[in-house]
Structure formats: C-alpha cells, structure tokens
C-alpha cells in the first residue's frame, strides 16, 4: 500500500509562491518513489490551488480568513488532522511560518511523522523528525531540534523543479564583455515598488540593456509598463512564468531577491546581485557574497542603492572573467537534484525506523 504524505503550505500573489513551489518539487520527488501525496491549503491560496491541483489532490480549508498571512490556529489544526486521519497519512510536511511550536507538537502527538521545511530557526522544532533548510549557512542557525532529528541542510537539498537539472546539463554558458541581458527577479508578492526602484537604478547604467522582469500577477503592471515605455533600455515584463529555466539560461546577470530564486539561478550559473527584501533573506545574501557568487546589495536605500546597483551592473558586465568565476562558484552549490536527494533520505529514514 502506498505511503501517504500530507503537505500543509500556503501561497498567494500577495506573499509569493516559494513555499508552494518547493513543496511541490519535494512532493513530485516523493511520488516518483511511490509515495501518495496530497496537499492542504488555506483560504487566500487560489493560485496555489492552480499550481498544485493538476498534479495532486488538494484540500482547501473553509473560511474567509487569508491564512497565507496569519498564524495557523486550532481550526486549521483540527481540519488538517482530520484530513490526515481520513487518508491514512503517515507523514505530515509543514512549510508555513504561521505553524507554531504548539501546532507542530499537536501534529506529532497525533501519531504522524512530522517534517518541517524552514528558513528561520525561530521556533522550537523538537516535534519534527526531520527539518529541511535549503539555504547556505543553515548549519550555523540555532535550531532547537531533538537529537535524532534528521537535518537536511544546505543548497544540496535545494528543492528545485526537475527542469533545472536537465537545463543545467544542456547549458554551455559563455560570458562576453558586450553582454547586456539582465534578469530582474525580485520574488513573489507585490514587488511593484522594489521593481520600480530597481528599474530606476538601471537607468543609470551606461550600456543599453535588455531587461526581463519576472513577476507575479500581484505586480501593478501599468506602473512597470510606464517605466518600460520611458526607459532607454529594452524592458519586458514576464508574468507568472511557470518554466523560468529558459529565461535564466540566456541571461548574463541577475538582479534578484534573496529567496528561493537564488538557488534556481545558482543551479544555472547565473551571476547575481542580491537585493534583500525580507528579514529571512539577510543571511542568504551574505552567504552568497561570501561564497563568491553574488554581490550583496542589502535592503534598498533610495539614497545609495541606485548608484551602487548601476555601478555593479556596469562593472560586472564589463568583466567577463569576474562573471565566469561567479558562475562557476554558484554552480558548485546547487546541482538541481536536491528534491530527489531529500526525498530519498526522508523515505529511506522511514523504512529504517
């Protein structure tokens, strides 16, 4: 009988879809190994439903509250436990900042194995049998876990879609000092303000650029279109692109947020300038810079960031050797097989118990 795994995550245009996409990648890898997978999502996760339902059964919790922005309460816990019980789930995987230590402990006490996908190390995770943090520097965070907890830490466990491994294998990247293709990928949520600021900063770059902006449907398109029309560069907007590997494979330099997109770019050897858009991205941006595969712009500062960004873009596009070295270092961090690696270890651990 197939082993049943239940995922609890949320995502929406307002908060982004990183949690949903990385859970889907792990779920697909588990399914390839014979597990039967289903998802539980909260209200406000319509886009998550569209991303998941073609592949897995999805249970959407009742209620009008947008759970993508809030803590998970007793009603959510009871509903998730009931879905797990009815479907005979042996494991529940939680990827949600709103899942408190008490919520997680209640899941574990119900008799299921608990796995947690996390970035923050900001709560007691001693209820978890395994914890996955795909970020560089995860080993240095003060995780509160039990002694027998399996720690799946670092970019070798980056939960990328299968297309990245195949795109990486087919990639023959070359850097030239005439390069001009810049990708702007600031992550999920309404990134309009950050995107506008970055585009304004790129107006200071001397060479004419071909800029592609990756964004979700939450972005205010008219604002971006207005800047694109007035720009001296060629600017195009790509909304809710499902397969971003082709865009990333043909870019010469990326200006991006410090979330999961970093590991996608690293897998394809894209040199990065990282803009910190949230507190949980500070460590990632710093670690990538120390590893030699990114420049860390930090949080945006209207007084200094535009000129710093433009200077770095000019400098890096003019220095093909520097970008080639950044690319090489980035590609050593992520091989695109992290989801398979994680699924193998998680399911193997279950059979050895």
Short mmCIF file of C-alpha atoms in Angstrom, two decimals:
data_model
loop_
_atom_site.label_atom_id
_atom_site.label_comp_id
_atom_site.label_asym_id
_atom_site.label_seq_id
_atom_site.Cartn_x
_atom_site.Cartn_y
_atom_site.Cartn_z
CA UNK A 1 0.00 0.00 0.00
CA UNK A 2 1.47 3.43 -0.93
CA UNK A 3 2.80 5.58 1.88
CA UNK A 4 0.58 8.66 2.31
CA UNK A 5 2.23 12.08 2.74
CA UNK A 6 0.26 15.25 3.52
CA UNK A 7 1.74 18.71 2.86
CA UNK A 8 0.48 21.86 4.63
CA UNK A 9 1.56 25.07 2.91
CA UNK A 10 0.11 28.30 1.55
CA UNK A 11 0.88 30.77 -1.21
CA UNK A 12 -0.72 33.70 -2.99
CA UNK A 13 0.28 36.62 -5.22
CA UNK A 14 0.47 38.85 -2.13
CA UNK A 15 3.01 36.74 -0.21
CA UNK A 16 4.57 34.74 -3.02
CA UNK A 17 4.60 31.12 -4.08
CA UNK A 18 8.04 29.95 -2.97
CA UNK A 19 6.69 27.68 -0.23
CA UNK A 20 4.19 26.06 -2.60
CA UNK A 21 6.70 25.54 -5.40
CA UNK A 22 9.35 23.99 -3.20
CA UNK A 23 6.78 21.72 -1.56
CA UNK A 24 5.56 20.66 -4.99
CA UNK A 25 9.12 19.81 -6.01
CA UNK A 26 9.61 17.61 -2.95
CA UNK A 27 6.15 16.08 -3.39
CA UNK A 28 6.91 15.17 -7.00
CA UNK A 29 10.18 13.54 -5.95
CA UNK A 30 8.37 11.56 -3.26
CA UNK A 31 5.68 10.49 -5.72
CA UNK A 32 8.35 9.24 -8.11
CA UNK A 33 9.45 6.96 -5.27
CA UNK A 34 6.00 5.52 -4.74
CA UNK A 35 4.53 7.82 -2.10
CA UNK A 36 0.95 9.05 -2.44
CA UNK A 37 0.83 12.79 -1.83
CA UNK A 38 -1.91 15.31 -1.13
CA UNK A 39 -1.94 18.96 -0.06
CA UNK A 40 -3.85 21.09 2.44
CA UNK A 41 -4.00 24.84 1.70
CA UNK A 42 -5.81 27.70 3.39
CA UNK A 43 -8.13 30.45 2.25
CA UNK A 44 -6.43 33.00 0.03
CA UNK A 45 -4.41 30.35 -1.80
CA UNK A 46 -6.22 30.33 -5.15
CA UNK A 47 -3.03 30.50 -7.17
CA UNK A 48 -1.56 27.70 -5.07
CA UNK A 49 -4.60 25.61 -5.95
CA UNK A 50 -3.95 26.21 -9.65
CA UNK A 51 -0.30 25.19 -9.30
CA UNK A 52 -0.98 22.04 -7.29
CA UNK A 53 -4.31 20.60 -8.44
CA UNK A 54 -3.10 19.32 -11.86
CA UNK A 55 -0.65 17.06 -10.02
CA UNK A 56 -2.06 16.20 -6.58
CA UNK A 57 -5.32 16.07 -4.62
CA UNK A 58 -5.74 19.40 -2.84
CA UNK A 59 -7.93 20.08 0.21
CA UNK A 60 -8.76 23.75 0.61
CA UNK A 61 -9.73 24.71 4.15
CA UNK A 62 -13.02 26.53 4.61
CA UNK A 63 -13.17 30.07 5.90
CA UNK A 64 -12.78 33.63 4.69
CA UNK A 65 -9.52 34.40 6.52
CA UNK A 66 -6.45 34.67 4.32
CA UNK A 67 -4.20 32.17 6.09
CA UNK A 68 -1.22 32.98 3.90
CA UNK A 69 -0.54 35.99 6.13
CA UNK A 70 -1.54 34.67 9.54
CA UNK A 71 -0.76 32.09 12.16
CA UNK A 72 -2.38 28.68 11.94
CA UNK A 73 -4.97 28.28 14.68
CA UNK A 74 -6.94 25.49 16.31
CA UNK A 75 -9.44 25.26 13.46
CA UNK A 76 -6.68 24.79 10.93
CA UNK A 77 -5.03 22.16 13.13
CA UNK A 78 -8.26 20.21 13.61
CA UNK A 79 -9.05 20.25 9.89
CA UNK A 80 -5.53 19.20 8.91
CA UNK A 81 -5.54 16.36 11.43
CA UNK A 82 -8.93 15.15 10.18
CA UNK A 83 -7.73 15.11 6.56
CA UNK A 84 -4.60 13.23 7.66
CA UNK A 85 -6.70 10.69 9.60
CA UNK A 86 -9.23 10.10 6.81
CA UNK A 87 -6.49 9.49 4.27
CA UNK A 88 -4.20 7.42 6.46
CA UNK A 89 -1.29 9.87 6.28
CA UNK A 90 1.89 8.53 7.81
CA UNK A 91 3.74 11.82 7.42
CA UNK A 92 2.77 15.50 7.51
CA UNK A 93 5.15 18.05 5.99
CA UNK A 94 4.66 21.66 7.09
CA UNK A 95 6.12 24.65 5.25
CA UNK A 96 4.49 27.65 6.90
CA UNK A 97 5.84 30.47 9.08
CA UNK A 98 2.48 30.53 10.85
CA UNK A 99 2.88 27.00 12.25
CA UNK A 100 3.79 27.50 15.91
CA UNK A 101 5.67 25.02 18.07
CA UNK A 102 2.36 24.07 19.71
CA UNK A 103 0.74 23.45 16.31
CA UNK A 104 3.63 21.22 15.26
CA UNK A 105 3.65 19.36 18.58
CA UNK A 106 -0.06 18.60 18.21
CA UNK A 107 0.53 17.11 14.76
CA UNK A 108 3.33 14.90 16.07
CA UNK A 109 1.25 13.77 19.05
CA UNK A 110 -1.43 12.55 16.63
CA UNK A 111 0.93 9.76 15.62
CA UNK A 112 2.22 11.01 12.25
CA UNK A 113 5.85 11.59 11.39
CA UNK A 114 6.41 15.33 11.14
CA UNK A 115 8.73 17.05 8.69
CA UNK A 116 9.30 20.82 8.57
CA UNK A 117 10.67 22.92 5.72
CA UNK A 118 12.07 26.08 7.30
CA UNK A 119 14.31 29.11 6.74
CA UNK A 120 14.27 30.92 10.07
CA UNK A 121 15.11 28.69 13.07
CA UNK A 122 12.81 31.00 15.04
CA UNK A 123 10.69 28.40 16.90
CA UNK A 124 11.04 25.13 18.75
CA UNK A 125 11.06 22.30 16.19
CA UNK A 126 11.64 19.44 18.62
CA UNK A 127 8.43 17.79 17.38
CA UNK A 128 9.95 17.25 13.93
CA UNK A 129 11.55 14.01 12.79
CA UNK A 130 13.33 15.92 10.06
CA UNK A 131 13.94 19.57 9.17
CA UNK A 132 14.94 20.84 5.74
CA UNK A 133 16.59 24.23 5.26
CA UNK A 134 17.95 24.59 1.74
CA UNK A 135 19.88 27.77 2.41
CA UNK A 136 23.62 28.34 2.56
CA UNK A 137 24.61 28.77 6.20
CA UNK A 138 21.70 26.74 7.60
CA UNK A 139 24.14 24.76 9.76
CA UNK A 140 25.03 27.93 11.64
CA UNK A 141 21.47 28.73 12.74
CA UNK A 142 20.39 27.99 16.35
CA UNK A 143 17.92 25.20 15.58
CA UNK A 144 16.05 23.70 18.52
CA UNK A 145 15.57 20.10 17.43
CA UNK A 146 15.81 16.75 19.14
CA UNK A 147 18.96 14.65 18.95
CA UNK A 148 17.58 12.13 16.44
CA UNK A 149 16.17 14.80 14.10
CA UNK A 150 17.43 14.41 10.55
CA UNK A 151 18.89 17.74 9.38
CA UNK A 152 18.71 18.25 5.64
CA UNK A 153 20.66 21.50 5.49
CA UNK A 154 22.23 23.47 2.67
CA UNK A 155 21.83 24.04 -1.08
CA UNK A 156 22.50 20.39 -1.91
CA UNK A 157 18.87 19.97 -0.75
CA UNK A 158 17.54 22.93 -2.77
CA UNK A 159 14.02 21.97 -3.81
CA UNK A 160 14.08 22.83 -7.49
CA UNK A 161 11.83 21.54 -10.23
CA UNK A 162 13.24 18.73 -12.41
CA UNK A 163 13.66 21.08 -15.37
CA UNK A 164 16.62 22.77 -13.70
CA UNK A 165 18.79 19.66 -13.64
CA UNK A 166 18.12 18.99 -17.33
CA UNK A 167 18.61 22.66 -18.30
CA UNK A 168 21.88 22.69 -16.39
CA UNK A 169 23.09 19.61 -18.26
CA UNK A 170 22.37 21.24 -21.63
CA UNK A 171 23.88 24.62 -20.73
CA UNK A 172 27.09 25.87 -22.33
CA UNK A 173 27.46 29.31 -20.76
CA UNK A 174 29.85 31.89 -22.21
CA UNK A 175 30.45 35.42 -20.95
CA UNK A 176 31.48 38.34 -23.15
CA UNK A 177 32.21 41.95 -22.35
CA UNK A 178 29.49 43.04 -24.77
CA UNK A 179 26.78 41.19 -22.79
CA UNK A 180 23.64 43.17 -21.98
CA UNK A 181 20.91 40.75 -20.86
CA UNK A 182 19.79 41.44 -17.30
CA UNK A 183 17.13 39.48 -15.44
CA UNK A 184 15.24 41.20 -12.61
CA UNK A 185 13.62 38.58 -10.35
CA UNK A 186 12.55 40.01 -7.01
CA UNK A 187 10.38 37.11 -5.86
CA UNK A 188 6.71 36.77 -5.05
CA UNK A 189 4.27 39.21 -3.59
CA UNK A 190 3.57 42.72 -4.78
CA UNK A 191 7.11 43.71 -5.75
CA UNK A 192 5.97 46.80 -7.69
CA UNK A 193 7.78 49.32 -5.51
CA UNK A 194 11.04 47.33 -5.43
CA UNK A 195 10.82 46.62 -9.15
CA UNK A 196 10.26 50.29 -9.96
CA UNK A 197 13.23 51.27 -7.79
CA UNK A 198 15.49 48.72 -9.50
CA UNK A 199 14.41 49.86 -12.97
CA UNK A 200 15.10 53.47 -12.00
CA UNK A 201 18.55 52.42 -10.78
CA UNK A 202 19.27 50.57 -14.02
CA UNK A 203 18.58 53.78 -15.96
CA UNK A 204 21.99 54.92 -14.71
CA UNK A 205 23.79 52.04 -16.44
CA UNK A 206 25.82 53.32 -19.37
CA UNK A 207 25.35 50.49 -21.85
CA UNK A 208 21.94 49.75 -23.34
CA UNK A 209 20.42 46.75 -21.60
CA UNK A 210 17.87 44.10 -22.49
CA UNK A 211 15.96 43.72 -19.21
CA UNK A 212 13.46 40.97 -18.44
CA UNK A 213 11.41 41.41 -15.26
CA UNK A 214 9.99 38.24 -13.69
CA UNK A 215 6.94 38.98 -11.55
CA UNK A 216 3.66 37.59 -10.25
CA UNK A 217 0.18 38.78 -11.12
CA UNK A 218 0.26 40.92 -7.97
CA UNK A 219 2.57 43.45 -9.62
CA UNK A 220 0.93 46.68 -10.78
CA UNK A 221 1.58 46.22 -14.47
CA UNK A 222 0.69 49.75 -15.53
CA UNK A 223 3.44 51.12 -13.26
CA UNK A 224 6.06 48.83 -14.79
CA UNK A 225 4.79 49.44 -18.33
CA UNK A 226 5.06 53.20 -17.81
CA UNK A 227 8.70 52.90 -16.79
CA UNK A 228 9.42 50.48 -19.63
CA UNK A 229 8.00 52.90 -22.19
CA UNK A 230 10.17 55.74 -20.88
CA UNK A 231 13.32 53.66 -20.47
CA UNK A 232 16.44 53.96 -22.61
CA UNK A 233 16.76 50.18 -22.22
CA UNK A 234 14.58 47.45 -23.69
CA UNK A 235 12.33 46.26 -20.86
CA UNK A 236 9.87 43.39 -20.94
CA UNK A 237 7.64 42.00 -18.20
CA UNK A 238 7.13 38.25 -17.77
CA UNK A 239 4.16 37.45 -15.52
CA UNK A 240 3.70 34.10 -13.71
CA UNK A 241 6.09 32.18 -15.94
CA UNK A 242 5.88 28.50 -14.99
CA UNK A 243 9.16 27.39 -16.58
CA UNK A 244 11.82 30.03 -15.96
CA UNK A 245 14.81 27.90 -16.94
CA UNK A 246 14.99 29.28 -20.48
CA UNK A 247 14.94 32.89 -19.28
CA UNK A 248 17.63 32.18 -16.70
CA UNK A 249 19.78 30.19 -19.10
CA UNK A 250 20.07 33.09 -21.51
CA UNK A 251 20.66 35.89 -19.01
CA UNK A 252 24.08 37.44 -18.45
CA UNK A 253 23.48 38.90 -14.98
CA UNK A 254 20.62 38.80 -12.49
CA UNK A 255 19.31 41.38 -10.05
CA UNK A 256 17.19 39.32 -7.69
CA UNK A 257 15.66 38.90 -4.27
CA UNK A 258 17.26 36.68 -1.66
CA UNK A 259 14.70 33.86 -1.62
CA UNK A 260 14.45 30.51 -3.41
CA UNK A 261 15.20 32.17 -6.75
CA UNK A 262 18.85 32.32 -5.66
CA UNK A 263 19.15 28.53 -5.81
CA UNK A 264 17.49 28.38 -9.22
CA UNK A 265 19.94 30.96 -10.54
CA UNK A 266 22.90 29.26 -8.87
CA UNK A 267 21.98 25.93 -10.47
CA UNK A 268 22.24 27.56 -13.90
CA UNK A 269 25.39 29.50 -13.06
CA UNK A 270 23.89 32.99 -13.24
CA UNK A 271 25.97 35.73 -11.53
CA UNK A 272 23.79 37.63 -9.07
CA UNK A 273 23.29 40.99 -7.45
CA UNK A 274 21.04 40.22 -4.47
CA UNK A 275 18.52 42.70 -3.08
CA UNK A 276 17.32 41.84 0.43
CA UNK A 277 13.52 42.21 0.54
CA UNK A 278 12.76 40.41 3.82
CA UNK A 279 14.48 39.63 7.11
CA UNK A 280 14.87 35.95 6.24
CA UNK A 281 16.94 36.91 3.18
CA UNK A 282 19.72 38.70 5.08
CA UNK A 283 21.71 35.55 5.86
CA UNK A 284 21.23 34.13 2.36
CA UNK A 285 22.50 37.27 0.63
CA UNK A 286 25.50 37.49 2.92
CA UNK A 287 26.37 33.81 2.49
CA UNK A 288 26.17 34.05 -1.30
CA UNK A 289 28.50 37.03 -1.33
CA UNK A 290 30.99 35.24 0.94
CA UNK A 291 30.83 32.23 -1.40
CA UNK A 292 31.88 34.50 -4.27
CA UNK A 293 28.82 34.03 -6.46
CA UNK A 294 26.90 37.25 -5.73
CA UNK A 295 27.14 40.88 -4.75
CA UNK A 296 25.01 41.73 -1.72
CA UNK A 297 23.08 44.95 -2.26
CA UNK A 298 21.32 44.60 1.10
CA UNK A 299 17.95 46.27 1.73
CA UNK A 300 17.12 49.02 -0.76
CA UNK A 301 18.22 52.50 0.23
CA UNK A 302 16.95 55.28 -2.04
CA UNK A 303 19.97 57.45 -1.29
CA UNK A 304 22.71 54.93 -2.11
CA UNK A 305 21.34 51.79 -3.76
CA UNK A 306 20.58 53.18 -7.26
CA UNK A 307 24.15 54.31 -7.92
CA UNK A 308 25.63 51.20 -6.26
CA UNK A 309 23.44 48.93 -8.37
CA UNK A 310 24.25 50.75 -11.60
CA UNK A 311 27.96 50.71 -10.81
CA UNK A 312 27.97 46.98 -10.13
CA UNK A 313 25.99 46.22 -13.29
CA UNK A 314 28.41 48.28 -15.39
CA UNK A 315 31.42 46.71 -13.68
CA UNK A 316 30.26 43.09 -13.93
CA UNK A 317 29.00 43.26 -17.50
CA UNK A 318 32.37 44.73 -18.48
CA UNK A 319 34.28 41.96 -16.67
CA UNK A 320 33.55 38.60 -18.27
CA UNK A 321 36.19 36.87 -16.15
CA UNK A 322 34.62 38.00 -12.89
CA UNK A 323 31.19 36.78 -14.01
CA UNK A 324 32.63 33.49 -15.20
CA UNK A 325 34.15 32.91 -11.76
CA UNK A 326 30.90 33.89 -10.01
CA UNK A 327 29.07 31.49 -12.31
CA UNK A 328 31.47 28.64 -11.57
CA UNK A 329 31.18 29.14 -7.82
CA UNK A 330 27.39 29.37 -7.95
CA UNK A 331 27.06 26.20 -9.99
CA UNK A 332 29.09 24.23 -7.44
CA UNK A 333 26.46 24.97 -4.77
CA UNK A 334 23.38 23.53 -6.49
CA UNK A 335 23.15 20.63 -8.92
CA UNK A 336 19.36 20.66 -9.42
CA UNK A 337 18.86 17.28 -7.74
CA UNK A 338 18.11 18.46 -4.22
CA UNK A 339 14.46 17.36 -4.25
CA UNK A 340 15.40 13.83 -5.27
CA UNK A 341 18.18 13.76 -2.68
CA UNK A 342 15.83 14.94 0.07
CA UNK A 343 13.01 12.56 -0.90
CA UNK A 344 15.42 9.63 -0.95
CA UNK A 345 16.74 10.39 2.53
CA UNK A 346 13.32 11.11 4.03
CA UNK A 347 11.68 7.97 2.69
CA UNK A 348 14.74 5.81 3.41
CA UNK A 349 14.70 7.06 7.01
CA UNK A 350 11.09 5.90 7.30
CA UNK A 351 11.93 2.35 6.17
CA UNK A 352 14.82 2.16 8.64
CA UNK A 353 12.75 3.10 11.68
#
